Amino acid sequence: MRRKRHALTWWSQNCQDKFTEVASSPNFNFIGNVKVGQDVSLKTLANRYDAILFAYGASKDRKLGIPGENTLQGIYAARDFVGWYNGLPEFYSLSPTLDKSDTAVIIGQGNVALDIARTLLKGVDTLRHTDMSEQALEALSKSRVRRVHVVGRRGPMQIACTIKEVRELMNLPSVTFEPIDRKLLPPDLSTLPRTAKRLTKLLLEGSYTQVAEARKSWSLDFLLSPVRFVPVQHNHSLQVKAIDFEKMQFVAAEDKFDPAAKVQAASGEETTSISTSLAFRSIGYQSEPLPGMSELGIRFDEERGIITNDDYGRLISPSEDGGEARTLPGLYCAGWVKRGPTGVIANTMEDSFATAEAIIADWGNEAPFLGGGGGWDSIKTDLAFKGEKAVSWEDWLKIDAAERSRGKLLGKEREKLTSPQDMLGVLVIHAGIYYGPNSLKTDLCLEGKRMLYDLCEKERIPYWNCKKWILAQNSKQHEQLGKTHEFAKSIGVPIHFISLDQARQREPEVRANNAVLESPTTGIIDSHTYMTYLESDFQSKGGDLACHTKVDAIEPLSSGAQGYNIHTTSSSGQSATITSETLVNSAGLAAVPLSNSLLPPERHMKPYYAKGSYYSYAATHPRPKTLIYPAPTTGAAGLGTHLTMDLTGAIRFGPDVEWVDDPNDLSVNEERLSAALDEIEAYLPSIHREKVMLDYAGIRPKLGKGSAVAQGSGDGFSDFYIKKEVGLEGFVNLLGIESPGLTSSLAIADMVDDLLYT
């Protein structure tokens, strides 16, 4: 047993601070969300810049090449798993099955392997204070893993991990380390180099938790080489049930304590097996070449996974006849793509400094460079037509602020946004001008808007009061805008017409032939941070949240006088009954069917599902800074395909209206794109039609197919249905809660509270 030690780790924070310092320089230009070689070609960059430095790391993981590796469930690449719990968007949907096995096997003994082991063994309550994503925390809270094997082909003197990683595992509370066979370690540690001596001593001392006190354990298993993943049939699919290993031994002539010692299969072809349904492959990363490298004469060493260079970071092209290699002017590399995926942050920093010094030396010696000119300003317009929105440093700071704001609500440094849509997505705060007098939508939207802006200010939830324009292209639409203007004035909502000249000066790309009505109190909000705040506030007040749980039936007790039994089934198939004094039906798309299951037939309603498709825009021009809505159309079930935006200024269009029978039909209908483009082009004529693409769809729960806007009797306008139902005590129904539901949400909550308790 060993005493617990504490170490101060500062490398990550120091790197983050240094990057922020550099990025704040006026000579620095951060361009994110751009795929080099796809959205912008290397040839284009070479023609516009004096030099290119490749420092893109290693994006590919090495494979074992054994049976079952690519076909069985329960086997994960270390890169994917680490990316998942660190919140990388590309791994958001990984969904590792951590609740199926009490044993995990990690093949590989490097730092990444130990990081995975630590994540699996560490208490989830401790992880909640890190910036690990809530999705990962939820999965880890259900993990059954109690035993972790970290397996390697060679011995303890050849492992490629750092003291820091081992120490952190040894320090985990309630986790014990199984002792290493002493024969695999040198008898006299004093002869070892300082680093090797410290690591070996750490392995000998083991964990500070005694075996009797431990709830979990881990081990470093040496001299084992995996030969196959053993399959088992489970629920119509094949998953791993064990891993077969071949036992290894040191080559006879090798010193087993030498860090470079080689191994071979043990005599007699001895094998062993470890039973598990959860395995991780962690045998290293590998860099890949970028598209277009060959056009610039860049040689990529596929075997080593590096760009061919002179060890100082200058790219070279070896001579075909064995002569002296040719230096490629203005082309450099640093980091893993320069020397391979080894080392820690400190090694990468030293390596980068060396490359920077080579660039400075070449410039000072007047060595030839690429000779390009214009830089980013000369290619950003072309780039806009080839990919997604380019994210600037200012954009990243907004995303960073949103993540920190979400994290604050959860008691940690940040809550990472785990998809590009989350990073760029927001919802609209409506002004409340469409829904007519004496309607719940009007009253609750007005009160909810005030409450929502106040909450955003108080809790620092990101929002932007960007304003909204409603456009008239002809006299009939102008007349409709006049009615909207008069109604808004009558209920005290700020609104005004602006002249067409003013409109052209402010948004020159927007077409308004007849009139522009401006709503100055309309804005957008980071809806994800808002939802995180509500969830945190709910739980802090004693609320319990049961996600991924289906309501099978609701049983009123004495017509609700004694409460309700709510029968449920979890995603894992477990049944449970929840008893409550009151019941609020706020089930969205399922609200009407749920209401019909409780109320008598004569009070049943019919649900209507309005699917709305959204369309993304891959160009940076035109890019209005105001929400743009067409004039409302009489009898239309929506407000038209309008232009909305996110907190970074990226725009998208939608939603349109498509009536569907299935509330789960979230497919985006390609046939609707042409009509949407015609609507968009009417107010944004310079739009590049080919850059408007299908994005995603949502479904609004409606109580009829009438107008989205209240325009008088006979328009079929459907209001919110919020009612304390007669005959079922303590039961409040919320039906047809669509737009402006988010803006109204806080006011709706107050109304429900009043219905139940006043």
mmCIF file of C-alpha atoms in Angstrom, residues 246-562:
data_model
loop_
_atom_site.group_PDB
_atom_site.id
_atom_site.type_symbol
_atom_site.label_atom_id
_atom_site.label_comp_id
_atom_site.label_asym_id
_atom_site.label_seq_id
_atom_site.Cartn_x
_atom_site.Cartn_y
_atom_site.Cartn_z
ATOM 1 C CA GLU A 246 -1.562 -15.354 -26.941
ATOM 2 C CA LYS A 247 1.026 -15.403 -24.168
ATOM 3 C CA MET A 248 4.296 -13.691 -25.039
ATOM 4 C CA GLN A 249 7.854 -14.003 -23.766
ATOM 5 C CA PHE A 250 10.972 -11.899 -24.146
ATOM 6 C CA VAL A 251 13.332 -12.871 -26.931
ATOM 7 C CA ALA A 252 16.116 -14.895 -25.321
ATOM 8 C CA ALA A 253 18.888 -12.463 -26.238
ATOM 9 C CA GLU A 254 16.937 -9.452 -24.948
ATOM 10 C CA ASP A 255 17.264 -7.776 -21.559
ATOM 11 C CA LYS A 256 13.664 -7.763 -20.301
ATOM 12 C CA PHE A 257 14.381 -4.562 -18.382
ATOM 13 C CA ASP A 258 15.505 -2.746 -21.506
ATOM 14 C CA PRO A 259 12.800 -0.263 -22.686
ATOM 15 C CA ALA A 260 13.363 -1.495 -26.267
ATOM 16 C CA ALA A 261 13.230 -5.222 -25.441
ATOM 17 C CA LYS A 262 11.422 -7.371 -28.012
ATOM 18 C CA VAL A 263 8.957 -10.193 -27.391
ATOM 19 C CA GLN A 264 7.788 -13.282 -29.229
ATOM 20 C CA ALA A 265 5.068 -15.887 -28.832
ATOM 21 C CA ALA A 266 5.675 -18.131 -25.841
ATOM 22 C CA SER A 267 6.745 -21.704 -26.535
ATOM 23 C CA GLY A 268 3.856 -24.109 -26.832
ATOM 24 C CA GLU A 269 1.534 -21.425 -28.223
ATOM 25 C CA GLU A 270 0.010 -20.812 -24.798
ATOM 26 C CA THR A 271 -3.224 -18.819 -24.732
ATOM 27 C CA THR A 272 -5.517 -17.284 -22.135
ATOM 28 C CA SER A 273 -8.911 -15.610 -22.257
ATOM 29 C CA ILE A 274 -10.577 -12.713 -20.430
ATOM 30 C CA SER A 275 -14.377 -12.668 -20.302
ATOM 31 C CA THR A 276 -15.946 -9.290 -21.047
ATOM 32 C CA SER A 277 -18.608 -7.634 -23.180
ATOM 33 C CA LEU A 278 -16.815 -4.268 -23.112
ATOM 34 C CA ALA A 279 -13.473 -3.790 -24.866
ATOM 35 C CA PHE A 280 -11.385 -0.833 -25.999
ATOM 36 C CA ARG A 281 -8.667 -0.713 -28.645
ATOM 37 C CA SER A 282 -5.958 1.774 -27.616
ATOM 38 C CA ILE A 283 -2.797 0.947 -29.538
ATOM 39 C CA GLY A 284 -2.066 4.383 -30.907
ATOM 40 C CA TYR A 285 -3.204 7.044 -33.345
ATOM 41 C CA GLN A 286 -2.061 7.730 -36.879
ATOM 42 C CA SER A 287 -2.050 10.843 -39.032
ATOM 43 C CA GLU A 288 -3.557 10.829 -42.510
ATOM 44 C CA PRO A 289 -2.648 12.853 -45.600
ATOM 45 C CA LEU A 290 -4.880 15.761 -46.577
ATOM 46 C CA PRO A 291 -6.528 15.872 -50.004
ATOM 47 C CA GLY A 292 -4.404 17.828 -52.463
ATOM 48 C CA MET A 293 -1.009 17.250 -50.827
ATOM 49 C CA SER A 294 0.367 15.480 -53.877
ATOM 50 C CA GLU A 295 -0.473 18.516 -56.046
ATOM 51 C CA LEU A 296 1.983 20.528 -53.961
ATOM 52 C CA GLY A 297 4.645 17.793 -54.180
ATOM 53 C CA ILE A 298 4.177 16.842 -50.507
ATOM 54 C CA ARG A 299 5.228 13.298 -49.639
ATOM 55 C CA PHE A 300 3.320 11.492 -46.912
ATOM 56 C CA ASP A 301 4.926 8.455 -45.249
ATOM 57 C CA GLU A 302 1.917 6.117 -44.911
ATOM 58 C CA GLU A 303 3.840 3.562 -42.853
ATOM 59 C CA ARG A 304 5.012 6.048 -40.211
ATOM 60 C CA GLY A 305 1.976 8.289 -40.528
ATOM 61 C CA ILE A 306 3.986 11.510 -40.922
ATOM 62 C CA ILE A 307 4.700 14.150 -43.538
ATOM 63 C CA THR A 308 8.220 13.674 -44.884
ATOM 64 C CA ASN A 309 10.393 16.392 -43.330
ATOM 65 C CA ASP A 310 13.961 17.222 -42.357
ATOM 66 C CA ASP A 311 13.350 16.726 -38.579
ATOM 67 C CA TYR A 312 13.326 20.515 -38.125
ATOM 68 C CA GLY A 313 9.861 20.859 -39.622
ATOM 69 C CA ARG A 314 10.760 21.750 -43.228
ATOM 70 C CA LEU A 315 8.905 19.594 -45.751
ATOM 71 C CA ILE A 316 11.178 17.749 -48.148
ATOM 72 C CA SER A 317 10.733 15.678 -51.268
ATOM 73 C CA PRO A 318 13.250 12.811 -51.439
ATOM 74 C CA SER A 319 15.109 12.440 -54.706
ATOM 75 C CA GLU A 320 13.933 9.598 -56.946
ATOM 76 C CA ASP A 321 17.552 8.668 -57.795
ATOM 77 C CA GLY A 322 18.736 8.603 -54.169
ATOM 78 C CA GLY A 323 20.299 12.034 -54.286
ATOM 79 C CA GLU A 324 19.813 14.899 -51.836
ATOM 80 C CA ALA A 325 16.209 15.608 -50.837
ATOM 81 C CA ARG A 326 14.627 18.807 -52.134
ATOM 82 C CA THR A 327 13.170 21.303 -49.629
ATOM 83 C CA LEU A 328 9.633 22.436 -50.459
ATOM 84 C CA PRO A 329 9.620 26.236 -50.069
ATOM 85 C CA GLY A 330 7.176 27.667 -47.551
ATOM 86 C CA LEU A 331 5.838 24.297 -46.355
ATOM 87 C CA TYR A 332 6.352 23.178 -42.750
ATOM 88 C CA CYS A 333 4.955 20.737 -40.182
ATOM 89 C CA ALA A 334 4.856 20.355 -36.398
ATOM 90 C CA GLY A 335 3.510 17.989 -33.763
ATOM 91 C CA TRP A 336 2.333 14.439 -34.361
ATOM 92 C CA VAL A 337 2.137 14.866 -38.132
ATOM 93 C CA LYS A 338 5.843 15.748 -38.014
ATOM 94 C CA ARG A 339 7.233 13.058 -35.699
ATOM 95 C CA GLY A 340 4.407 10.577 -35.046
ATOM 96 C CA PRO A 341 1.796 10.311 -32.266
ATOM 97 C CA THR A 342 4.069 10.091 -29.232
ATOM 98 C CA GLY A 343 4.843 12.261 -26.242
ATOM 99 C CA VAL A 344 2.847 14.678 -24.115
ATOM 100 C CA ILE A 345 2.070 18.397 -24.309
ATOM 101 C CA ALA A 346 5.575 19.406 -23.275
ATOM 102 C CA ASN A 347 7.131 17.348 -26.102
ATOM 103 C CA THR A 348 4.747 18.840 -28.647
ATOM 104 C CA MET A 349 5.513 22.367 -27.439
ATOM 105 C CA GLU A 350 9.278 21.844 -27.780
ATOM 106 C CA ASP A 351 8.758 20.344 -31.217
ATOM 107 C CA SER A 352 6.599 23.319 -32.284
ATOM 108 C CA PHE A 353 9.193 25.797 -31.038
ATOM 109 C CA ALA A 354 11.789 24.039 -33.215
ATOM 110 C CA THR A 355 9.596 24.372 -36.315
ATOM 111 C CA ALA A 356 8.894 28.041 -35.533
ATOM 112 C CA GLU A 357 12.627 28.687 -35.232
ATOM 113 C CA ALA A 358 13.153 27.021 -38.648
ATOM 114 C CA ILE A 359 10.551 29.320 -40.238
ATOM 115 C CA ILE A 360 12.140 32.412 -38.645
ATOM 116 C CA ALA A 361 15.592 31.308 -39.760
ATOM 117 C CA ASP A 362 14.420 30.724 -43.336
ATOM 118 C CA TRP A 363 12.748 34.121 -43.457
ATOM 119 C CA GLY A 364 15.849 35.806 -42.071
ATOM 120 C CA ASN A 365 18.060 33.994 -44.576
ATOM 121 C CA GLU A 366 15.749 35.066 -47.411
ATOM 122 C CA ALA A 367 14.998 31.464 -48.311
ATOM 123 C CA PRO A 368 12.267 31.002 -50.949
ATOM 124 C CA PHE A 369 8.661 30.885 -49.709
ATOM 125 C CA LEU A 370 5.374 30.220 -51.486
ATOM 126 C CA GLY A 371 5.015 33.796 -52.656
ATOM 127 C CA GLY A 372 1.223 33.881 -52.283
ATOM 128 C CA GLY A 373 -0.703 37.001 -51.396
ATOM 129 C CA GLY A 374 -4.029 38.199 -50.111
ATOM 130 C CA GLY A 375 -4.438 35.720 -47.270
ATOM 131 C CA TRP A 376 -7.855 34.990 -45.812
ATOM 132 C CA ASP A 377 -9.517 38.118 -47.175
ATOM 133 C CA SER A 378 -8.811 36.949 -50.712
ATOM 134 C CA ILE A 379 -10.375 33.480 -50.290
ATOM 135 C CA LYS A 380 -13.217 33.845 -47.782
ATOM 136 C CA THR A 381 -15.774 34.660 -50.463
ATOM 137 C CA ASP A 382 -14.790 31.586 -52.485
ATOM 138 C CA LEU A 383 -14.833 29.491 -49.310
ATOM 139 C CA ALA A 384 -18.388 30.542 -48.567
ATOM 140 C CA PHE A 385 -19.551 28.714 -51.662
ATOM 141 C CA LYS A 386 -17.804 25.472 -50.775
ATOM 142 C CA GLY A 387 -18.780 24.618 -47.191
ATOM 143 C CA GLU A 388 -20.341 25.451 -43.874
ATOM 144 C CA LYS A 389 -20.138 28.744 -42.045
ATOM 145 C CA ALA A 390 -16.569 29.665 -41.150
ATOM 146 C CA VAL A 391 -16.350 30.320 -37.403
ATOM 147 C CA SER A 392 -14.232 33.302 -36.353
ATOM 148 C CA TRP A 393 -12.460 33.820 -33.031
ATOM 149 C CA GLU A 394 -15.266 36.166 -31.995
ATOM 150 C CA ASP A 395 -17.763 33.406 -32.845
ATOM 151 C CA TRP A 396 -15.797 30.939 -30.728
ATOM 152 C CA LEU A 397 -15.829 33.354 -27.778
ATOM 153 C CA LYS A 398 -19.640 33.402 -27.982
ATOM 154 C CA ILE A 399 -19.732 29.596 -28.022
ATOM 155 C CA ASP A 400 -17.252 29.548 -25.139
ATOM 156 C CA ALA A 401 -19.422 31.959 -23.141
ATOM 157 C CA ALA A 402 -22.493 29.791 -23.771
ATOM 158 C CA GLU A 403 -20.663 26.654 -22.600
ATOM 159 C CA ARG A 404 -19.419 28.399 -19.468
ATOM 160 C CA SER A 405 -22.897 29.740 -18.759
ATOM 161 C CA ARG A 406 -24.386 26.257 -19.072
ATOM 162 C CA GLY A 407 -21.623 24.864 -16.866
ATOM 163 C CA LYS A 408 -22.233 27.447 -14.152
ATOM 164 C CA LEU A 409 -25.814 26.251 -13.844
ATOM 165 C CA LEU A 410 -24.506 22.713 -13.289
ATOM 166 C CA GLY A 411 -21.791 23.704 -10.822
ATOM 167 C CA LYS A 412 -18.825 23.115 -13.128
ATOM 168 C CA GLU A 413 -16.480 25.087 -15.374
ATOM 169 C CA ARG A 414 -18.377 24.440 -18.592
ATOM 170 C CA GLU A 415 -20.969 22.185 -20.192
ATOM 171 C CA LYS A 416 -19.749 21.446 -23.697
ATOM 172 C CA LEU A 417 -22.034 21.781 -26.678
ATOM 173 C CA THR A 418 -21.810 18.405 -28.364
ATOM 174 C CA SER A 419 -23.110 19.076 -31.870
ATOM 175 C CA PRO A 420 -22.617 21.829 -34.449
ATOM 176 C CA GLN A 421 -26.347 22.512 -34.233
ATOM 177 C CA ASP A 422 -26.030 23.020 -30.472
ATOM 178 C CA MET A 423 -23.058 25.324 -30.973
ATOM 179 C CA LEU A 424 -24.831 27.446 -33.538
ATOM 180 C CA GLY A 425 -28.458 26.891 -32.610
ATOM 181 C CA VAL A 426 -30.894 29.165 -30.833
ATOM 182 C CA LEU A 427 -34.638 29.754 -30.749
ATOM 183 C CA VAL A 428 -36.626 32.942 -31.248
ATOM 184 C CA ILE A 429 -38.063 35.075 -28.438
ATOM 185 C CA HIS A 430 -41.354 36.255 -29.952
ATOM 186 C CA ALA A 431 -42.870 39.701 -29.446
ATOM 187 C CA GLY A 432 -46.493 38.449 -29.306
ATOM 188 C CA ILE A 433 -48.007 40.364 -32.242
ATOM 189 C CA TYR A 434 -49.727 37.606 -34.234
ATOM 190 C CA TYR A 435 -52.221 35.970 -31.929
ATOM 191 C CA GLY A 436 -55.142 38.375 -31.591
ATOM 192 C CA PRO A 437 -56.835 39.942 -28.552
ATOM 193 C CA ASN A 438 -57.897 37.933 -25.514
ATOM 194 C CA SER A 439 -55.944 34.830 -26.509
ATOM 195 C CA LEU A 440 -53.701 32.806 -24.230
ATOM 196 C CA LYS A 441 -50.981 32.940 -26.875
ATOM 197 C CA THR A 442 -50.957 36.743 -26.784
ATOM 198 C CA ASP A 443 -51.240 37.138 -23.014
ATOM 199 C CA LEU A 444 -48.709 34.436 -22.141
ATOM 200 C CA CYS A 445 -46.273 35.467 -24.894
ATOM 201 C CA LEU A 446 -46.201 39.071 -23.648
ATOM 202 C CA GLU A 447 -45.708 38.097 -20.010
ATOM 203 C CA GLY A 448 -43.336 35.253 -20.892
ATOM 204 C CA LYS A 449 -41.175 37.534 -23.051
ATOM 205 C CA ARG A 450 -40.718 39.954 -20.158
ATOM 206 C CA MET A 451 -39.917 37.126 -17.728
ATOM 207 C CA LEU A 452 -37.529 35.452 -20.191
ATOM 208 C CA TYR A 453 -35.464 38.571 -20.881
ATOM 209 C CA ASP A 454 -35.277 39.260 -17.120
ATOM 210 C CA LEU A 455 -34.119 35.686 -16.461
ATOM 211 C CA CYS A 456 -31.476 35.875 -19.202
ATOM 212 C CA GLU A 457 -30.043 39.005 -17.629
ATOM 213 C CA LYS A 458 -30.146 37.621 -14.093
ATOM 214 C CA GLU A 459 -28.699 34.181 -14.877
ATOM 215 C CA ARG A 460 -26.466 35.297 -17.777
ATOM 216 C CA ILE A 461 -28.184 33.045 -20.278
ATOM 217 C CA PRO A 462 -26.882 34.094 -23.724
ATOM 218 C CA TYR A 463 -29.400 35.954 -25.876
ATOM 219 C CA TRP A 464 -29.461 38.598 -28.587
ATOM 220 C CA ASN A 465 -32.162 41.204 -29.039
ATOM 221 C CA CYS A 466 -31.606 41.234 -32.815
ATOM 222 C CA LYS A 467 -35.042 42.610 -33.848
ATOM 223 C CA LYS A 468 -37.368 41.299 -36.536
ATOM 224 C CA TRP A 469 -38.599 42.653 -39.842
ATOM 225 C CA ILE A 470 -41.919 41.674 -41.409
ATOM 226 C CA LEU A 471 -41.918 42.461 -45.126
ATOM 227 C CA ALA A 472 -44.657 43.485 -47.544
ATOM 228 C CA GLN A 473 -43.996 42.980 -51.240
ATOM 229 C CA ASN A 474 -47.326 44.387 -52.446
ATOM 230 C CA SER A 475 -50.197 46.600 -51.317
ATOM 231 C CA LYS A 476 -52.284 43.707 -50.011
ATOM 232 C CA GLN A 477 -49.456 42.556 -47.771
ATOM 233 C CA HIS A 478 -48.915 46.189 -46.727
ATOM 234 C CA GLU A 479 -52.550 46.301 -45.615
ATOM 235 C CA GLN A 480 -52.004 43.131 -43.554
ATOM 236 C CA LEU A 481 -48.925 44.697 -41.930
ATOM 237 C CA GLY A 482 -51.041 47.722 -41.062
ATOM 238 C CA LYS A 483 -53.452 45.477 -39.135
ATOM 239 C CA THR A 484 -50.533 43.817 -37.338
ATOM 240 C CA HIS A 485 -49.125 47.264 -36.489
ATOM 241 C CA GLU A 486 -52.445 48.491 -35.064
ATOM 242 C CA PHE A 487 -52.944 45.356 -32.982
ATOM 243 C CA ALA A 488 -49.400 45.505 -31.574
ATOM 244 C CA LYS A 489 -49.958 49.137 -30.580
ATOM 245 C CA SER A 490 -53.259 48.244 -28.895
ATOM 246 C CA ILE A 491 -51.593 45.725 -26.591
ATOM 247 C CA GLY A 492 -48.560 47.886 -25.836
ATOM 248 C CA VAL A 493 -45.959 46.018 -27.907
ATOM 249 C CA PRO A 494 -43.274 48.324 -29.380
ATOM 250 C CA ILE A 495 -43.471 48.237 -33.183
ATOM 251 C CA HIS A 496 -42.935 50.690 -36.048
ATOM 252 C CA PHE A 497 -42.567 50.991 -39.797
ATOM 253 C CA ILE A 498 -39.180 51.936 -41.204
ATOM 254 C CA SER A 499 -38.701 53.568 -44.585
ATOM 255 C CA LEU A 500 -37.544 51.522 -47.557
ATOM 256 C CA ASP A 501 -34.424 53.711 -47.755
ATOM 257 C CA GLN A 502 -33.592 52.941 -44.125
ATOM 258 C CA ALA A 503 -34.166 49.262 -44.790
ATOM 259 C CA ARG A 504 -31.811 49.270 -47.802
ATOM 260 C CA GLN A 505 -29.104 51.037 -45.786
ATOM 261 C CA ARG A 506 -29.335 48.574 -42.887
ATOM 262 C CA GLU A 507 -29.867 45.350 -44.867
ATOM 263 C CA PRO A 508 -28.959 46.018 -48.515
ATOM 264 C CA GLU A 509 -29.475 42.382 -49.568
ATOM 265 C CA VAL A 510 -33.053 42.194 -48.287
ATOM 266 C CA ARG A 511 -35.853 42.954 -50.750
ATOM 267 C CA ALA A 512 -38.935 44.828 -49.491
ATOM 268 C CA ASN A 513 -40.956 46.282 -52.356
ATOM 269 C CA ASN A 514 -43.710 47.909 -50.333
ATOM 270 C CA ALA A 515 -43.155 48.138 -46.559
ATOM 271 C CA VAL A 516 -41.033 47.002 -43.610
ATOM 272 C CA LEU A 517 -42.528 46.589 -40.130
ATOM 273 C CA GLU A 518 -39.889 46.302 -37.379
ATOM 274 C CA SER A 519 -40.429 44.514 -34.061
ATOM 275 C CA PRO A 520 -37.620 45.816 -31.779
ATOM 276 C CA THR A 521 -38.332 43.429 -28.873
ATOM 277 C CA THR A 522 -37.922 40.187 -30.840
ATOM 278 C CA GLY A 523 -34.710 38.290 -30.145
ATOM 279 C CA ILE A 524 -32.993 34.907 -30.019
ATOM 280 C CA ILE A 525 -31.876 32.849 -27.033
ATOM 281 C CA ASP A 526 -29.449 30.010 -26.417
ATOM 282 C CA SER A 527 -32.228 27.505 -25.830
ATOM 283 C CA HIS A 528 -29.841 24.786 -24.631
ATOM 284 C CA THR A 529 -28.485 26.961 -21.824
ATOM 285 C CA TYR A 530 -32.039 27.978 -20.953
ATOM 286 C CA MET A 531 -33.144 24.329 -20.703
ATOM 287 C CA THR A 532 -30.073 23.472 -18.647
ATOM 288 C CA TYR A 533 -30.948 26.272 -16.225
ATOM 289 C CA LEU A 534 -34.550 25.038 -15.873
ATOM 290 C CA GLU A 535 -33.387 21.470 -15.269
ATOM 291 C CA SER A 536 -30.856 22.581 -12.655
ATOM 292 C CA ASP A 537 -33.382 24.830 -10.919
ATOM 293 C CA PHE A 538 -35.982 22.048 -10.902
ATOM 294 C CA GLN A 539 -33.611 19.533 -9.354
ATOM 295 C CA SER A 540 -32.246 22.001 -6.806
ATOM 296 C CA LYS A 541 -35.804 22.415 -5.523
ATOM 297 C CA GLY A 542 -36.165 18.670 -4.975
ATOM 298 C CA GLY A 543 -37.511 17.626 -8.375
ATOM 299 C CA ASP A 544 -36.759 14.178 -9.794
ATOM 300 C CA LEU A 545 -36.167 13.762 -13.520
ATOM 301 C CA ALA A 546 -36.818 10.406 -15.210
ATOM 302 C CA CYS A 547 -35.505 10.535 -18.774
ATOM 303 C CA HIS A 548 -35.915 7.790 -21.399
ATOM 304 C CA THR A 549 -39.037 6.589 -19.574
ATOM 305 C CA LYS A 550 -42.338 5.774 -21.284
ATOM 306 C CA VAL A 551 -45.693 6.405 -19.598
ATOM 307 C CA ASP A 552 -47.715 3.224 -20.173
ATOM 308 C CA ALA A 553 -50.875 4.175 -18.280
ATOM 309 C CA ILE A 554 -52.185 6.676 -15.743
ATOM 310 C CA GLU A 555 -54.569 5.511 -13.028
ATOM 311 C CA PRO A 556 -56.596 8.242 -11.251
ATOM 312 C CA LEU A 557 -57.181 7.354 -7.586
ATOM 313 C CA SER A 558 -60.726 8.323 -6.554
ATOM 314 C CA SER A 559 -60.959 10.600 -9.634
ATOM 315 C CA GLY A 560 -57.695 12.236 -8.638
ATOM 316 C CA ALA A 561 -58.779 13.079 -5.081
ATOM 317 C CA GLN A 562 -56.131 10.658 -3.779
#
